[in-house]
XYZ file of C-alpha atoms in Angstrom:
145
model
C 43.597 -6.297 -3.223
C 41.713 -4.289 -6.131
C 41.394 -0.372 -5.890
C 37.686 0.510 -5.252
C 37.958 3.654 -4.438
C 37.623 5.378 -7.400
C 34.357 6.242 -9.251
C 34.450 6.233 -12.729
C 31.767 8.123 -15.396
C 28.703 6.565 -15.506
C 28.399 7.995 -19.207
C 30.978 5.114 -20.729
C 29.138 2.193 -19.226
C 28.457 -0.452 -22.069
C 24.946 -0.690 -20.664
C 23.232 3.169 -19.540
C 21.011 3.521 -22.443
C 19.818 0.669 -21.395
C 20.065 1.092 -17.503
C 18.318 4.477 -17.741
C 15.044 3.243 -19.988
C 14.954 0.695 -17.766
C 14.964 3.570 -14.445
C 12.602 5.065 -16.275
C 9.876 2.391 -17.208
C 10.848 1.009 -13.090
C 9.248 5.116 -11.933
C 7.217 5.573 -15.124
C 6.143 8.870 -13.281
C 4.524 7.258 -10.608
C 5.137 9.554 -7.047
C 5.903 6.548 -5.449
C 5.926 8.972 -1.992
C 2.745 10.142 -2.472
C 0.866 6.731 -2.502
C 3.063 3.731 -1.324
C 3.576 5.746 1.944
C 0.198 6.374 3.243
C -1.043 2.453 1.890
C 1.377 1.072 4.097
C 0.759 3.411 6.816
C -3.237 2.993 6.628
C -2.194 -0.100 6.525
C -0.355 -0.393 9.729
C -2.899 1.320 11.534
C -5.388 -0.888 10.642
C -3.249 -3.934 12.439
C -3.248 -1.797 15.265
C -6.001 0.022 15.825
C -7.885 -2.924 18.239
C -4.972 -1.661 20.619
C -4.775 1.057 20.502
C -8.921 2.014 20.422
C -8.939 -0.214 23.250
C -11.539 -2.578 21.815
C -9.831 -6.073 22.074
C -11.860 -7.414 24.778
C -14.795 -6.640 23.650
C -14.809 -6.468 19.877
C -12.457 -9.787 19.100
C -13.734 -10.945 16.293
C -12.854 -7.756 14.818
C -9.961 -7.402 16.620
C -8.596 -10.336 14.051
C -10.170 -9.305 11.592
C -8.309 -5.552 11.549
C -5.161 -7.636 12.145
C -5.662 -9.766 9.450
C -6.778 -6.726 6.356
C -4.266 -3.890 8.273
C -1.708 -7.064 7.091
C -2.614 -7.637 3.691
C -2.976 -3.583 2.871
C 0.529 -3.606 4.265
C 1.897 -5.951 1.727
C 0.257 -4.039 -0.610
C 1.732 -1.328 -0.232
C 5.257 -3.812 -0.189
C 4.294 -4.681 -3.777
C 3.185 -1.439 -4.950
C 6.804 -0.001 -4.036
C 8.435 -3.465 -4.726
C 7.175 -4.394 -7.929
C 4.823 -1.355 -9.000
C 4.166 -2.791 -13.126
C 2.942 -5.993 -11.466
C 1.371 -4.510 -8.394
C -0.796 -1.266 -9.177
C -3.727 -3.861 -11.485
C -4.224 -5.072 -7.493
C -5.448 -1.481 -6.048
C -8.243 -2.778 -6.935
C -8.714 -4.495 -4.406
C -7.566 -2.230 -2.195
C -10.699 -0.321 -2.770
C -13.061 -4.201 -2.620
C -10.980 -4.239 1.069
C -12.114 -0.717 2.009
C -15.878 -0.674 1.066
C -15.512 -4.509 3.653
C -13.774 -2.240 5.974
C -16.634 -0.221 5.965
C -19.560 -3.477 6.292
C -17.339 -5.136 8.014
C -18.849 -4.040 12.386
C -21.481 -5.008 10.893
C -21.185 -8.185 9.875
C -17.963 -9.522 11.323
C -18.283 -7.619 14.811
C -21.472 -8.112 17.751
C -22.999 -4.997 18.689
C -20.207 -2.604 17.766
C -20.301 0.890 19.762
C -19.815 3.742 17.881
C -16.039 4.235 18.184
C -14.991 1.277 16.422
C -17.715 2.061 13.524
C -16.204 5.605 13.083
C -12.936 3.666 12.916
C -13.632 1.038 10.269
C -15.504 3.823 7.831
C -12.797 5.934 8.029
C -9.595 3.351 7.155
C -12.845 2.398 4.956
C -12.872 5.330 3.153
C -9.388 5.955 3.564
C -8.689 2.922 1.683
C -11.087 3.596 -1.445
C -9.247 6.757 -1.864
C -5.717 5.479 -1.784
C -6.975 2.228 -4.353
C -8.057 4.827 -6.338
C -5.775 7.080 -6.002
C -3.341 3.791 -6.825
C -5.549 2.919 -9.962
C -4.879 5.927 -11.068
C -1.228 6.194 -11.193
C -0.972 2.683 -12.622
C -3.444 4.276 -15.742
C -0.975 7.014 -15.933
C 1.687 5.046 -16.452
C 1.000 2.305 -18.740
C 2.517 2.172 -21.117
C 0.400 3.786 -24.419
C -0.142 1.636 -27.407
């Protein structure tokens, strides 16, 4: 069996310059934890909010709506983390989902109460702010001509 317990110096690796360049491009000055983490948590809360605030029986259409939109926001966050150079173009879609979350209680719901409205408005406002932060991060890390 081969002895793989020793660690060599990476400076002698033949592809070290390419690996450093790829690592720098991947990070691109992004604050991953400051943007992607809160986006994922917002999606998680959006999906679970009908059960947290107990409006599953009074607003069944909004339950399904918030679950689907929350899953979509969570998937966007996972995409932002795993393939940032391809996914940050969709940060504007997150802003659009935020606007939709704000108006959804009146369009999807039926006579929503103040708690449901406030919940969706806060989720929507946070989605807009985080979407704008993602867009700003993407613009900052885009290669300059």
